[in-house]
mmCIF file of C-alpha atoms in Angstrom:
data_model
loop_
_atom_site.group_PDB
_atom_site.id
_atom_site.type_symbol
_atom_site.label_atom_id
_atom_site.label_comp_id
_atom_site.label_asym_id
_atom_site.label_seq_id
_atom_site.Cartn_x
_atom_site.Cartn_y
_atom_site.Cartn_z
ATOM 1 C CA SER U 30 85.917 84.699 129.401
ATOM 2 C CA ALA U 31 83.931 87.280 131.322
ATOM 3 C CA VAL U 32 80.420 88.493 130.606
ATOM 4 C CA ILE U 33 79.893 92.170 131.304
ATOM 5 C CA SER U 34 76.490 93.825 131.547
ATOM 6 C CA GLN U 35 76.533 97.565 131.173
ATOM 7 C CA LYS U 36 73.596 99.910 131.459
ATOM 8 C CA PRO U 37 72.088 102.062 130.248
ATOM 9 C CA SER U 38 72.937 101.191 126.665
ATOM 10 C CA ARG U 39 72.187 104.748 125.599
ATOM 11 C CA ASP U 40 70.844 107.974 126.990
ATOM 12 C CA ILE U 41 70.155 111.529 125.967
ATOM 13 C CA CYS U 42 70.829 113.985 128.769
ATOM 14 C CA GLN U 43 70.487 117.694 129.363
ATOM 15 C CA ARG U 44 73.644 119.710 129.874
ATOM 16 C CA GLY U 45 74.474 120.320 133.507
ATOM 17 C CA THR U 46 73.006 117.034 134.678
ATOM 18 C CA SER U 47 74.804 113.816 135.683
ATOM 19 C CA LEU U 48 74.526 110.243 134.466
ATOM 20 C CA THR U 49 75.622 107.120 136.304
ATOM 21 C CA ILE U 50 76.642 104.109 134.251
ATOM 22 C CA GLN U 51 76.607 100.672 135.825
ATOM 23 C CA CYS U 52 78.852 97.735 135.040
ATOM 24 C CA GLN U 53 78.212 94.210 136.328
ATOM 25 C CA VAL U 54 80.635 91.316 135.749
ATOM 26 C CA ASP U 55 79.712 87.657 136.037
ATOM 27 C CA SER U 56 82.881 86.821 137.978
ATOM 28 C CA GLN U 57 85.069 88.456 140.587
ATOM 29 C CA VAL U 58 87.813 90.659 139.167
ATOM 30 C CA THR U 59 90.457 92.751 140.840
ATOM 31 C CA MET U 60 90.563 95.581 138.353
ATOM 32 C CA MET U 61 87.834 97.191 136.279
ATOM 33 C CA PHE U 62 88.531 99.811 133.662
ATOM 34 C CA TRP U 63 86.480 102.645 132.243
ATOM 35 C CA TYR U 64 87.133 103.920 128.721
ATOM 36 C CA ARG U 65 85.759 106.712 126.586
ATOM 37 C CA GLN U 66 85.376 106.346 122.838
ATOM 38 C CA GLN U 67 84.693 109.666 121.175
ATOM 39 C CA PRO U 68 83.294 109.720 117.639
ATOM 40 C CA GLY U 69 85.930 108.682 115.134
ATOM 41 C CA GLN U 70 88.554 108.202 117.807
ATOM 42 C CA SER U 71 90.180 105.373 119.683
ATOM 43 C CA LEU U 72 89.512 104.192 123.196
ATOM 44 C CA THR U 73 90.897 106.428 125.908
ATOM 45 C CA LEU U 74 91.329 105.048 129.405
ATOM 46 C CA ILE U 75 89.560 107.212 131.965
ATOM 47 C CA ALA U 76 90.437 105.343 135.134
ATOM 48 C CA THR U 77 91.192 102.020 136.759
ATOM 49 C CA ALA U 78 88.909 100.944 139.599
ATOM 50 C CA ASN U 79 90.164 98.585 142.276
ATOM 51 C CA GLN U 80 87.859 97.224 144.916
ATOM 52 C CA GLY U 81 88.469 98.804 148.293
ATOM 53 C CA SER U 82 90.565 101.710 147.110
ATOM 54 C CA GLU U 83 90.179 104.954 145.226
ATOM 55 C CA ALA U 84 90.192 104.798 141.474
ATOM 56 C CA THR U 85 93.332 105.760 139.596
ATOM 57 C CA TYR U 86 92.671 108.421 136.963
ATOM 58 C CA GLU U 87 94.566 108.974 133.741
ATOM 59 C CA SER U 88 95.952 112.309 132.725
ATOM 60 C CA GLY U 89 93.164 114.658 131.717
ATOM 61 C CA PHE U 90 90.486 112.981 133.821
ATOM 62 C CA VAL U 91 89.563 114.002 137.360
ATOM 63 C CA ILE U 92 87.483 112.473 140.095
ATOM 64 C CA ASP U 93 85.137 115.454 140.387
ATOM 65 C CA LYS U 94 84.080 115.030 136.762
ATOM 66 C CA PHE U 95 84.105 111.228 136.622
ATOM 67 C CA PRO U 96 83.518 109.803 140.108
ATOM 68 C CA ILE U 97 83.795 106.026 140.245
ATOM 69 C CA SER U 98 82.496 103.536 142.765
ATOM 70 C CA ARG U 99 83.721 99.977 143.230
ATOM 71 C CA PRO U 100 81.759 98.506 146.118
ATOM 72 C CA ASN U 101 82.632 94.865 145.415
ATOM 73 C CA LEU U 102 84.563 92.589 143.073
ATOM 74 C CA THR U 103 81.796 92.304 140.466
ATOM 75 C CA PHE U 104 80.369 95.811 140.179
ATOM 76 C CA SER U 105 81.401 99.354 139.378
ATOM 77 C CA THR U 106 79.769 102.638 138.430
ATOM 78 C CA LEU U 107 81.044 105.629 136.500
ATOM 79 C CA THR U 108 79.275 108.972 136.845
ATOM 80 C CA VAL U 109 79.635 111.671 134.222
ATOM 81 C CA SER U 110 79.002 114.877 136.154
ATOM 82 C CA ASN U 111 77.851 118.316 135.096
ATOM 83 C CA MET U 112 77.636 117.178 131.506
ATOM 84 C CA SER U 113 78.327 119.299 128.452
ATOM 85 C CA PRO U 114 77.969 118.404 124.765
ATOM 86 C CA GLU U 115 81.696 117.605 124.725
ATOM 87 C CA ASP U 116 80.939 114.620 126.965
ATOM 88 C CA SER U 117 78.890 113.014 124.206
ATOM 89 C CA SER U 118 80.674 109.744 123.643
ATOM 90 C CA ILE U 119 80.547 106.001 124.128
ATOM 91 C CA TYR U 120 81.630 104.878 127.578
ATOM 92 C CA LEU U 121 82.924 101.344 127.973
ATOM 93 C CA CYS U 122 83.540 99.158 130.976
ATOM 94 C CA SER U 123 86.278 96.531 130.721
ATOM 95 C CA VAL U 124 87.968 93.787 132.692
ATOM 96 C CA THR U 125 91.073 91.752 131.972
ATOM 97 C CA GLY U 126 90.702 88.009 131.868
ATOM 98 C CA SER U 127 93.133 85.495 133.281
ATOM 99 C CA ASN U 128 94.599 85.025 129.803
ATOM 100 C CA THR U 129 95.499 88.733 129.483
ATOM 101 C CA GLU U 130 92.926 89.803 126.901
ATOM 102 C CA ALA U 131 90.317 92.379 127.816
ATOM 103 C CA PHE U 132 86.563 91.945 127.815
ATOM 104 C CA PHE U 133 84.162 94.810 127.277
ATOM 105 C CA GLY U 134 80.620 95.706 128.055
ATOM 106 C CA GLN U 135 78.405 96.705 125.165
ATOM 107 C CA GLY U 136 78.976 100.354 125.916
ATOM 108 C CA THR U 137 76.816 103.321 126.857
ATOM 109 C CA ARG U 138 76.153 105.817 124.083
ATOM 110 C CA LEU U 139 75.716 109.199 125.720
ATOM 111 C CA THR U 140 74.359 112.248 123.932
ATOM 112 C CA VAL U 141 74.332 115.549 125.787
ATOM 113 C CA VAL U 142 72.014 118.234 124.450
ATOM 114 C CA ALA H 12 105.620 105.145 126.454
ATOM 115 C CA GLN H 13 103.788 102.800 124.138
ATOM 116 C CA SER H 14 101.783 103.508 121.035
ATOM 117 C CA VAL H 15 99.858 101.838 118.247
ATOM 118 C CA ALA H 16 99.447 103.057 114.695
ATOM 119 C CA GLN H 17 96.762 101.939 112.302
ATOM 120 C CA PRO H 18 97.678 103.826 109.148
ATOM 121 C CA GLU H 19 94.430 103.229 107.271
ATOM 122 C CA ASP H 20 91.167 104.834 108.360
ATOM 123 C CA GLN H 21 89.267 102.511 106.045
ATOM 124 C CA VAL H 22 89.961 99.377 104.064
ATOM 125 C CA ASN H 23 87.682 98.302 101.245
ATOM 126 C CA VAL H 24 87.813 94.766 99.907
ATOM 127 C CA ALA H 25 85.604 92.689 97.669
ATOM 128 C CA GLU H 26 83.859 89.701 99.176
ATOM 129 C CA GLY H 27 85.946 86.560 98.723
ATOM 130 C CA ASN H 28 89.214 88.455 98.396
ATOM 131 C CA PRO H 29 91.949 88.359 101.037
ATOM 132 C CA LEU H 30 92.043 91.247 103.468
ATOM 133 C CA THR H 31 94.782 92.896 105.480
ATOM 134 C CA VAL H 32 94.378 95.495 108.207
ATOM 135 C CA LYS H 33 97.691 97.047 109.196
ATOM 136 C CA CYS H 34 99.059 97.743 112.654
ATOM 137 C CA THR H 35 102.449 98.860 113.893
ATOM 138 C CA TYR H 36 103.405 99.377 117.499
ATOM 139 C CA SER H 37 106.010 100.927 119.727
ATOM 140 C CA VAL H 38 106.760 99.634 123.202
ATOM 141 C CA SER H 39 109.845 99.509 125.400
ATOM 142 C CA GLY H 40 109.932 95.824 126.152
ATOM 143 C CA ASN H 41 108.228 92.629 125.106
ATOM 144 C CA PRO H 42 104.787 93.364 123.690
ATOM 145 C CA TYR H 43 101.497 91.669 124.130
ATOM 146 C CA LEU H 44 99.479 92.419 120.991
ATOM 147 C CA PHE H 45 95.739 92.169 120.435
ATOM 148 C CA TRP H 46 93.085 92.650 117.814
ATOM 149 C CA TYR H 47 89.515 93.546 118.675
ATOM 150 C CA VAL H 48 86.448 94.039 116.498
ATOM 151 C CA GLN H 49 83.562 96.408 117.140
ATOM 152 C CA TYR H 50 80.248 96.002 115.381
ATOM 153 C CA PRO H 51 77.799 98.935 115.327
ATOM 154 C CA ASN H 52 76.284 99.725 118.727
ATOM 155 C CA ARG H 53 78.320 96.976 120.358
ATOM 156 C CA GLY H 54 81.288 96.761 122.670
ATOM 157 C CA LEU H 55 84.660 95.450 121.560
ATOM 158 C CA GLN H 56 85.079 91.727 120.993
ATOM 159 C CA PHE H 57 88.415 89.972 121.332
ATOM 160 C CA LEU H 58 89.688 88.395 118.099
ATOM 161 C CA LEU H 59 93.215 87.179 118.764
ATOM 162 C CA LYS H 60 96.446 87.882 120.598
ATOM 163 C CA TYR H 61 100.183 87.419 120.425
ATOM 164 C CA ILE H 62 101.965 86.759 123.693
ATOM 165 C CA THR H 63 104.903 84.549 122.772
ATOM 166 C CA GLY H 64 105.737 81.609 120.521
ATOM 167 C CA ASP H 65 104.685 81.279 116.901
ATOM 168 C CA ASN H 66 104.620 84.558 115.057
ATOM 169 C CA LEU H 67 101.438 83.579 113.221
ATOM 170 C CA VAL H 68 98.448 83.490 115.519
ATOM 171 C CA LYS H 69 94.968 82.369 114.618
ATOM 172 C CA GLY H 70 91.805 83.715 116.131
ATOM 173 C CA SER H 71 88.070 83.918 115.851
ATOM 174 C CA TYR H 72 86.048 84.003 112.614
ATOM 175 C CA GLY H 73 88.973 82.819 110.469
ATOM 176 C CA PHE H 74 91.189 85.793 111.237
ATOM 177 C CA GLU H 75 94.913 85.529 111.770
ATOM 178 C CA ALA H 76 97.743 87.945 112.461
ATOM 179 C CA GLU H 77 101.478 87.840 112.019
ATOM 180 C CA PHE H 78 103.851 89.270 114.579
ATOM 181 C CA ASN H 79 106.943 90.775 112.959
ATOM 182 C CA LYS H 80 109.401 91.959 115.567
ATOM 183 C CA SER H 81 111.848 93.572 113.158
ATOM 184 C CA GLN H 82 109.110 95.638 111.558
ATOM 185 C CA THR H 83 107.209 96.077 114.846
ATOM 186 C CA SER H 84 104.037 95.084 113.047
ATOM 187 C CA PHE H 85 101.035 92.932 113.795
ATOM 188 C CA HIS H 86 98.863 92.973 110.684
ATOM 189 C CA LEU H 87 95.449 91.321 110.741
ATOM 190 C CA LYS H 88 94.617 89.040 107.828
ATOM 191 C CA LYS H 89 91.903 86.810 106.477
ATOM 192 C CA PRO H 90 92.157 84.688 103.327
ATOM 193 C CA SER H 91 88.599 85.310 102.148
ATOM 194 C CA ALA H 92 86.536 88.268 103.305
ATOM 195 C CA LEU H 93 82.846 88.062 104.136
ATOM 196 C CA VAL H 94 80.329 90.880 104.059
ATOM 197 C CA SER H 95 79.682 90.130 107.731
ATOM 198 C CA ASP H 96 83.315 91.037 108.490
ATOM 199 C CA SER H 97 82.463 94.690 107.886
ATOM 200 C CA ALA H 98 83.162 96.404 111.194
ATOM 201 C CA LEU H 99 85.664 98.569 113.059
ATOM 202 C CA TYR H 100 88.940 96.850 113.984
ATOM 203 C CA PHE H 101 91.247 97.929 116.780
ATOM 204 C CA CYS H 102 94.841 96.903 117.361
ATOM 205 C CA ALA H 103 96.148 97.131 120.930
ATOM 206 C CA VAL H 104 99.442 96.705 122.758
ATOM 207 C CA ARG H 105 100.633 96.289 126.307
ATOM 208 C CA LEU H 106 103.858 95.263 127.969
ATOM 209 C CA ASP H 107 104.210 91.681 129.123
ATOM 210 C CA ASN H 108 102.592 90.848 132.427
ATOM 211 C CA SER H 109 105.606 89.698 134.397
ATOM 212 C CA GLY H 110 105.492 92.811 136.518
ATOM 213 C CA GLY H 111 101.765 92.754 137.072
ATOM 214 C CA TYR H 112 99.152 94.874 135.381
ATOM 215 C CA GLN H 113 100.200 96.975 132.438
ATOM 216 C CA LYS H 114 98.134 99.597 130.656
ATOM 217 C CA VAL H 115 96.654 98.725 127.260
ATOM 218 C CA THR H 116 96.996 101.228 124.432
ATOM 219 C CA PHE H 117 94.582 101.048 121.504
ATOM 220 C CA GLY H 118 95.000 102.179 117.930
ATOM 221 C CA ILE H 119 92.559 104.610 116.365
ATOM 222 C CA GLY H 120 90.702 101.845 114.578
ATOM 223 C CA THR H 121 90.293 100.820 110.933
ATOM 224 C CA LYS H 122 86.911 100.537 109.330
ATOM 225 C CA LEU H 123 86.700 97.438 107.161
ATOM 226 C CA GLN H 124 84.128 97.526 104.393
ATOM 227 C CA VAL H 125 83.574 94.272 102.504
ATOM 228 C CA ILE H 126 81.802 94.873 99.228
ATOM 229 C CA PRO H 127 79.412 92.201 97.938
#
């Protein structure tokens, strides 16, 4: 299994500002994933982050809004830029273990006011 | 395209009674199926998975799930519910891994409420 530390666990931000979420894994992984979980909804994949290359974004998500860094095999950041109240959500970092199941950080609960 | 349906927003069950949380899936190929649980203010925790082999798989905390290919279902079950089982449960599907990484699709989640 993988242990994932994600921070901050929660934040309240002003609209128009940006928040960077950090994700640290206790082992080296090729792919890291960022999800959004809006209230009462399922997990939606934002992007896949590979070390040494640009992140791959899902339909409806763009790099200007959600820039991602992946400087090494154990760390990634997701920035939520120019925030609006519609960005209020839980953001989750995830990796896939060697046995195919996914492991998740505890999530970042973002409230934009 | 692949999809997961969890037809019940909420399931209520009395403590000690058996519980079932339903999941059906659609995928063009052999599925990998998963159940995850999310407690309040926590990330998702892996419960169990079906990859191949026996249709009945057992997982954490006494949970089990049965893969039914003809009905494309993967319902989560537990013989005797505990109040501490109250949480949000997600079913997920992906294609098999023979071709490398495949995207995981999650259901909308089912809130399980176990009543003392």
